[in-house]
């Protein structure tokens, strides 16, 4: 996979290919009324608490170049210098994608061991997780198939055998209420924990107002960009770490985006068990599309929104932010992360 192609964004484009999915957000918001947007904007007001800052449990998504031989020890040293003094503990390194049958060829990550050894030397205490993704659907990774589910679990076990400290699943799209996905997570967590690691997932956003999933479904969407709070809780209870992809929000202004991320943080806090690490994704990329307005979805705005949302659980320590993605990040993204989250207060 070329460095310029974003692994997770490629999956999102598969999701957007379905018109009903792509339009579900706009349709639901229109049906729910302007009041919902006003309420979102009001979420992004006030002053965050002084102690709403990094807990040292943040994460960074890393591209495939780190395991296929394109990165050198000098690159690892530069990454370590970049991350020292931040809150980043977990590195989600793209080691997939999975085959559509659920398997993971070992040749996908030929330099994984070299990376793991180098990170252990340069960043003691960092945890490197194998980021495994694929498009979910009847003509792709079909989780309705028991054999496919079994191979996905076996792939997680293989990643642990290769020396990774955990497995990070990014399987999209997962429709609200999907029980096959919950079965995969239950089995995969057992396999990953047996290898001494943690199971992590990239999670869909939570419906920001009541019944939006039902409204979108009634409007004809086969699945939406959201999960209901109940299903989000079902997923969170089956993993060790859950990272909400709180970007690609369709919000056209910084105020609305800030309110949306504040609301996502509050909702996720209310549904994630205290023993599970909850991370909120920050947009370290710069697309400008109908679903992601670059001028609105700013790192500084998202970080402040996360701090505001933390008021819902001020003493919680199992919390952080996740930075998507290393190869698209700018110096300003890194500066905003440090200023608005690491050194805030």
Short mmCIF file of C-alpha atoms in Angstrom, two decimals:
data_model
loop_
_atom_site.label_atom_id
_atom_site.label_comp_id
_atom_site.label_asym_id
_atom_site.label_seq_id
_atom_site.Cartn_x
_atom_site.Cartn_y
_atom_site.Cartn_z
CA UNK A 1 0.00 0.00 0.00
CA UNK A 2 1.42 3.41 -0.93
CA UNK A 3 2.15 5.78 1.93
CA UNK A 4 -0.04 8.41 0.26
CA UNK A 5 -3.11 6.20 0.54
CA UNK A 6 -4.68 6.39 3.93
CA UNK A 7 -5.59 2.89 5.13
CA UNK A 8 -8.63 3.83 7.18
CA UNK A 9 -9.78 6.52 4.78
CA UNK A 10 -9.86 3.90 2.05
CA UNK A 11 -12.35 1.97 4.15
CA UNK A 12 -14.45 5.09 4.68
CA UNK A 13 -14.63 5.61 0.93
CA UNK A 14 -16.14 2.14 0.67
CA UNK A 15 -18.77 3.25 3.14
CA UNK A 16 -19.47 6.45 1.22
CA UNK A 17 -20.00 4.49 -1.98
CA UNK A 18 -23.48 3.60 -0.71
CA UNK A 19 -25.67 6.64 -1.36
CA UNK A 20 -28.10 5.81 1.43
CA UNK A 21 -25.28 5.73 3.95
CA UNK A 22 -23.69 8.91 2.64
CA UNK A 23 -26.97 10.77 2.92
CA UNK A 24 -28.12 9.41 6.25
CA UNK A 25 -26.58 12.19 8.33
CA UNK A 26 -28.03 15.04 6.28
CA UNK A 27 -31.46 13.41 6.09
CA UNK A 28 -31.62 12.71 9.80
CA UNK A 29 -30.50 16.20 10.78
CA UNK A 30 -33.07 17.81 8.51
CA UNK A 31 -35.79 15.63 9.97
CA UNK A 32 -34.66 16.28 13.54
CA UNK A 33 -34.79 20.05 13.00
CA UNK A 34 -32.66 23.12 13.49
CA UNK A 35 -33.02 22.79 17.25
CA UNK A 36 -30.62 19.86 17.27
CA UNK A 37 -27.93 21.97 15.58
CA UNK A 38 -28.50 24.81 18.03
CA UNK A 39 -28.11 22.40 20.93
CA UNK A 40 -24.85 21.12 19.43
CA UNK A 41 -23.45 24.63 19.11
CA UNK A 42 -24.28 25.38 22.75
CA UNK A 43 -22.27 22.33 23.82
CA UNK A 44 -19.12 24.14 22.69
CA UNK A 45 -19.30 26.90 25.29
CA UNK A 46 -17.73 27.58 28.65
CA UNK A 47 -14.25 26.95 30.02
CA UNK A 48 -12.71 23.46 30.37
CA UNK A 49 -11.48 22.36 33.79
CA UNK A 50 -7.80 22.92 34.48
CA UNK A 51 -7.20 19.19 34.99
CA UNK A 52 -8.90 18.24 31.70
CA UNK A 53 -5.71 17.31 29.88
CA UNK A 54 -3.72 14.24 28.89
CA UNK A 55 -3.70 11.25 31.22
CA UNK A 56 -0.79 9.67 29.35
CA UNK A 57 -3.12 7.26 27.54
CA UNK A 58 -3.22 8.83 24.07
CA UNK A 59 -2.71 6.94 20.79
CA UNK A 60 -1.41 7.53 17.28
CA UNK A 61 -2.41 5.75 14.07
CA UNK A 62 0.66 4.90 11.95
CA UNK A 63 0.69 3.99 8.27
CA UNK A 64 1.81 0.77 6.63
CA UNK A 65 5.30 2.03 5.82
CA UNK A 66 6.37 1.25 9.38
CA UNK A 67 6.08 -2.52 8.82
CA UNK A 68 6.86 -3.02 5.12
CA UNK A 69 10.48 -1.85 5.09
CA UNK A 70 10.12 1.78 4.00
CA UNK A 71 10.94 3.16 7.45
CA UNK A 72 14.43 3.07 8.93
CA UNK A 73 15.84 3.18 12.47
CA UNK A 74 16.36 6.90 11.90
CA UNK A 75 12.62 7.26 11.30
CA UNK A 76 11.88 5.49 14.57
CA UNK A 77 14.30 7.81 16.36
CA UNK A 78 12.54 10.84 14.85
CA UNK A 79 9.16 9.46 15.88
CA UNK A 80 10.42 8.91 19.41
CA UNK A 81 11.67 12.50 19.57
CA UNK A 82 8.29 13.69 18.33
CA UNK A 83 6.38 11.75 20.97
CA UNK A 84 8.53 12.37 24.03
CA UNK A 85 6.76 14.65 26.46
CA UNK A 86 3.33 13.95 24.95
CA UNK A 87 0.65 11.62 26.23
CA UNK A 88 0.98 9.06 23.43
CA UNK A 89 1.31 5.52 24.78
CA UNK A 90 -0.30 3.36 22.07
CA UNK A 91 0.81 3.10 18.45
CA UNK A 92 -1.74 1.56 16.05
CA UNK A 93 0.45 0.35 13.19
CA UNK A 94 -1.32 -0.64 9.98
CA UNK A 95 -0.46 -4.33 9.56
CA UNK A 96 -3.39 -5.34 7.37
CA UNK A 97 -5.66 -5.11 5.60
CA UNK A 98 -7.35 -8.42 6.28
CA UNK A 99 -8.28 -10.56 3.32
CA UNK A 100 -12.02 -10.66 2.68
CA UNK A 101 -12.04 -14.21 4.06
CA UNK A 102 -10.73 -12.87 7.40
CA UNK A 103 -7.16 -14.12 7.05
CA UNK A 104 -3.98 -12.04 7.47
CA UNK A 105 -0.95 -13.06 5.35
CA UNK A 106 2.30 -12.72 7.28
CA UNK A 107 3.92 -11.03 4.29
CA UNK A 108 1.75 -7.98 4.98
CA UNK A 109 4.06 -6.96 7.83
CA UNK A 110 7.57 -8.31 7.04
CA UNK A 111 9.42 -5.73 9.17
CA UNK A 112 7.15 -5.85 12.21
CA UNK A 113 9.75 -7.44 14.45
CA UNK A 114 12.35 -4.81 13.53
CA UNK A 115 9.84 -2.06 14.33
CA UNK A 116 8.89 -3.62 17.65
CA UNK A 117 12.53 -3.94 18.67
CA UNK A 118 13.32 -0.36 17.62
CA UNK A 119 10.33 1.09 19.47
CA UNK A 120 11.22 -0.88 22.57
CA UNK A 121 14.66 0.75 22.51
CA UNK A 122 13.61 4.29 21.56
CA UNK A 123 10.27 4.55 23.37
CA UNK A 124 10.25 2.33 26.49
CA UNK A 125 6.70 1.99 27.73
CA UNK A 126 5.07 2.48 24.33
CA UNK A 127 2.70 -0.27 23.20
CA UNK A 128 2.57 -1.21 19.51
CA UNK A 129 -0.74 -2.65 18.33
CA UNK A 130 -1.47 -4.31 14.99
CA UNK A 131 -4.07 -2.21 13.18
CA UNK A 132 -6.26 -4.62 11.19
CA UNK A 133 -9.07 -3.38 8.98
CA UNK A 134 -11.29 -4.25 6.07
CA UNK A 135 -14.52 -3.20 4.41
CA UNK A 136 -17.45 -5.14 5.90
CA UNK A 137 -20.23 -6.34 3.64
CA UNK A 138 -21.64 -9.19 1.55
CA UNK A 139 -19.01 -8.76 -1.19
CA UNK A 140 -16.16 -8.03 1.21
CA UNK A 141 -15.57 -9.18 4.80
CA UNK A 142 -18.86 -10.95 5.46
CA UNK A 143 -19.13 -11.36 9.23
CA UNK A 144 -22.35 -13.35 8.83
CA UNK A 145 -20.12 -16.27 7.79
CA UNK A 146 -18.97 -18.27 10.81
CA UNK A 147 -15.77 -19.34 9.04
CA UNK A 148 -14.89 -15.71 8.29
CA UNK A 149 -15.44 -14.76 11.92
CA UNK A 150 -13.17 -17.59 12.98
CA UNK A 151 -10.41 -16.45 10.63
CA UNK A 152 -10.63 -12.87 11.91
CA UNK A 153 -10.05 -14.18 15.44
CA UNK A 154 -7.18 -16.36 14.18
CA UNK A 155 -5.65 -13.28 12.52
CA UNK A 156 -5.70 -11.46 15.84
CA UNK A 157 -3.95 -14.43 17.43
CA UNK A 158 -1.32 -14.42 14.65
CA UNK A 159 -0.61 -10.74 15.26
CA UNK A 160 0.02 -11.48 18.92
CA UNK A 161 2.31 -14.38 17.95
CA UNK A 162 4.30 -11.88 15.83
CA UNK A 163 5.07 -9.87 18.97
CA UNK A 164 2.55 -7.04 18.88
CA UNK A 165 1.31 -5.71 22.21
CA UNK A 166 -2.30 -5.70 21.10
CA UNK A 167 -4.74 -5.75 18.18
CA UNK A 168 -6.67 -2.72 16.95
CA UNK A 169 -9.68 -3.58 14.76
CA UNK A 170 -11.03 -1.07 12.26
CA UNK A 171 -13.82 -2.94 10.51
CA UNK A 172 -16.27 -0.70 8.67
CA UNK A 173 -19.14 -0.25 8.25
CA UNK A 174 -20.68 -2.06 11.21
CA UNK A 175 -24.43 -1.55 11.37
CA UNK A 176 -26.02 -0.73 14.69
CA UNK A 177 -26.95 -3.89 16.56
CA UNK A 178 -24.65 -6.21 14.58
CA UNK A 179 -24.34 -9.32 16.77
CA UNK A 180 -21.77 -11.05 14.57
CA UNK A 181 -19.32 -8.24 15.28
CA UNK A 182 -19.92 -8.58 19.02
CA UNK A 183 -19.14 -12.29 18.79
CA UNK A 184 -15.86 -11.54 16.99
CA UNK A 185 -14.88 -9.07 19.71
CA UNK A 186 -15.69 -11.48 22.52
CA UNK A 187 -13.60 -14.24 20.97
CA UNK A 188 -10.79 -11.96 19.85
CA UNK A 189 -10.38 -10.39 23.27
CA UNK A 190 -9.91 -13.83 24.79
CA UNK A 191 -7.29 -14.69 22.16
CA UNK A 192 -5.45 -11.38 22.48
CA UNK A 193 -5.43 -11.44 26.27
CA UNK A 194 -4.08 -14.99 26.19
CA UNK A 195 -1.10 -13.53 24.34
CA UNK A 196 -0.64 -10.83 26.97
CA UNK A 197 -2.08 -8.01 24.87
CA UNK A 198 -5.07 -5.68 24.67
CA UNK A 199 -7.95 -5.57 22.20
CA UNK A 200 -8.79 -2.16 20.79
CA UNK A 201 -11.37 -0.98 18.26
CA UNK A 202 -12.05 2.07 16.14
CA UNK A 203 -15.68 2.89 16.86
CA UNK A 204 -18.44 4.57 14.89
CA UNK A 205 -19.85 7.80 16.29
CA UNK A 206 -22.84 7.74 18.62
CA UNK A 207 -26.11 9.27 17.46
CA UNK A 208 -25.88 12.84 18.85
CA UNK A 209 -29.61 13.10 19.50
CA UNK A 210 -32.23 10.50 20.32
CA UNK A 211 -33.61 8.22 17.61
CA UNK A 212 -31.46 9.52 14.75
CA UNK A 213 -30.50 5.97 13.78
CA UNK A 214 -34.18 5.05 13.65
CA UNK A 215 -34.99 8.22 11.69
CA UNK A 216 -32.26 7.53 9.15
CA UNK A 217 -33.41 3.92 8.84
CA UNK A 218 -36.98 5.06 8.25
CA UNK A 219 -35.66 7.38 5.53
CA UNK A 220 -34.25 4.35 3.73
CA UNK A 221 -30.65 4.08 4.94
CA UNK A 222 -29.48 0.47 5.20
CA UNK A 223 -26.96 1.56 7.85
CA UNK A 224 -25.73 4.87 9.20
CA UNK A 225 -22.52 6.54 10.37
CA UNK A 226 -23.79 6.21 13.95
CA UNK A 227 -24.40 3.60 16.60
CA UNK A 228 -27.06 3.98 19.26
CA UNK A 229 -25.68 4.56 22.79
CA UNK A 230 -26.77 1.06 23.78
CA UNK A 231 -24.87 -0.64 20.97
CA UNK A 232 -21.80 1.50 21.59
CA UNK A 233 -21.90 0.24 25.18
CA UNK A 234 -22.20 -3.36 23.95
CA UNK A 235 -19.01 -2.90 21.91
CA UNK A 236 -17.14 -1.05 24.66
CA UNK A 237 -17.86 -3.79 27.18
CA UNK A 238 -16.14 -6.38 24.94
CA UNK A 239 -12.80 -4.61 24.44
CA UNK A 240 -9.95 -3.12 26.46
CA UNK A 241 -9.79 0.14 24.53
CA UNK A 242 -12.24 1.98 22.26
CA UNK A 243 -11.35 4.92 20.01
CA UNK A 244 -14.26 7.00 18.68
CA UNK A 245 -13.68 8.24 15.12
CA UNK A 246 -14.95 11.73 15.97
CA UNK A 247 -14.14 13.25 12.57
CA UNK A 248 -15.78 13.14 9.14
CA UNK A 249 -18.73 14.70 10.99
CA UNK A 250 -20.32 16.71 8.14
CA UNK A 251 -20.28 19.76 10.45
CA UNK A 252 -19.69 22.94 8.36
CA UNK A 253 -18.37 25.29 11.07
CA UNK A 254 -15.89 25.07 13.92
CA UNK A 255 -18.59 25.85 16.47
CA UNK A 256 -20.81 23.00 15.29
CA UNK A 257 -17.86 20.64 15.00
CA UNK A 258 -16.76 21.57 18.52
CA UNK A 259 -20.23 20.99 19.87
CA UNK A 260 -20.47 17.68 18.05
CA UNK A 261 -17.17 16.41 19.50
CA UNK A 262 -18.15 17.63 22.98
CA UNK A 263 -21.38 15.66 22.69
CA UNK A 264 -19.58 12.57 21.39
CA UNK A 265 -17.23 12.72 24.36
CA UNK A 266 -20.08 13.00 26.84
CA UNK A 267 -22.05 10.17 25.27
CA UNK A 268 -19.04 7.87 25.01
CA UNK A 269 -18.09 8.54 28.64
CA UNK A 270 -21.59 7.57 29.73
CA UNK A 271 -21.42 4.21 27.92
CA UNK A 272 -17.81 3.08 28.36
CA UNK A 273 -17.01 0.97 31.44
CA UNK A 274 -14.51 2.66 33.73
CA UNK A 275 -12.03 -0.21 33.29
CA UNK A 276 -11.95 0.36 29.51
CA UNK A 277 -9.73 3.03 27.95
CA UNK A 278 -11.86 5.53 26.03
CA UNK A 279 -10.13 7.60 23.34
CA UNK A 280 -11.62 10.36 21.20
CA UNK A 281 -10.16 10.66 17.69
CA UNK A 282 -8.60 13.96 16.58
CA UNK A 283 -8.30 14.82 12.85
CA UNK A 284 -4.62 14.90 11.89
CA UNK A 285 -5.52 15.01 8.18
CA UNK A 286 -6.70 17.65 5.75
CA UNK A 287 -9.30 16.43 3.31
CA UNK A 288 -11.99 18.85 2.19
CA UNK A 289 -15.12 16.93 1.26
CA UNK A 290 -18.83 17.09 1.98
CA UNK A 291 -18.29 14.92 5.05
CA UNK A 292 -15.07 16.54 6.28
CA UNK A 293 -14.75 20.32 6.13
CA UNK A 294 -11.08 21.08 6.73
CA UNK A 295 -11.76 24.62 7.99
CA UNK A 296 -14.17 23.27 10.58
CA UNK A 297 -12.50 20.04 11.71
CA UNK A 298 -9.44 21.52 13.38
CA UNK A 299 -7.24 19.77 15.98
CA UNK A 300 -7.41 22.74 18.35
CA UNK A 301 -11.21 22.79 18.19
CA UNK A 302 -11.49 19.04 18.74
CA UNK A 303 -9.08 19.08 21.68
CA UNK A 304 -10.94 21.89 23.42
CA UNK A 305 -14.21 20.06 22.78
CA UNK A 306 -12.82 16.91 24.38
CA UNK A 307 -11.78 18.92 27.42
CA UNK A 308 -15.28 20.37 27.71
CA UNK A 309 -16.81 16.91 27.37
CA UNK A 310 -14.65 15.58 30.19
CA UNK A 311 -16.78 17.58 32.60
CA UNK A 312 -19.18 14.63 32.37
CA UNK A 313 -16.60 12.44 34.18
CA UNK A 314 -13.96 14.76 35.65
CA UNK A 315 -12.07 12.17 37.69
CA UNK A 316 -11.80 9.55 34.99
CA UNK A 317 -8.23 8.45 34.25
CA UNK A 318 -8.92 5.76 31.63
CA UNK A 319 -9.26 8.37 28.91
CA UNK A 320 -7.25 9.90 26.09
CA UNK A 321 -7.25 11.13 22.51
CA UNK A 322 -6.22 9.26 19.36
CA UNK A 323 -4.44 11.07 16.52
CA UNK A 324 -5.37 10.13 12.95
CA UNK A 325 -2.93 9.82 11.12
CA UNK A 326 0.89 10.18 11.23
CA UNK A 327 1.66 10.64 7.51
CA UNK A 328 -0.96 13.36 6.95
CA UNK A 329 -0.18 15.41 10.08
CA UNK A 330 1.25 18.92 9.86
CA UNK A 331 3.46 20.77 12.32
CA UNK A 332 0.42 22.84 13.31
CA UNK A 333 -1.53 19.65 14.12
CA UNK A 334 1.22 18.55 16.48
CA UNK A 335 1.54 22.02 17.99
CA UNK A 336 -2.23 22.22 18.58
CA UNK A 337 -2.26 18.78 20.21
CA UNK A 338 0.49 19.82 22.63
CA UNK A 339 -0.96 23.26 23.30
CA UNK A 340 -4.62 22.35 23.68
CA UNK A 341 -4.36 18.90 25.27
CA UNK A 342 -0.91 17.93 26.56
CA UNK A 343 0.02 21.27 28.15
CA UNK A 344 -3.50 22.60 28.72
CA UNK A 345 -4.72 23.62 32.14
#
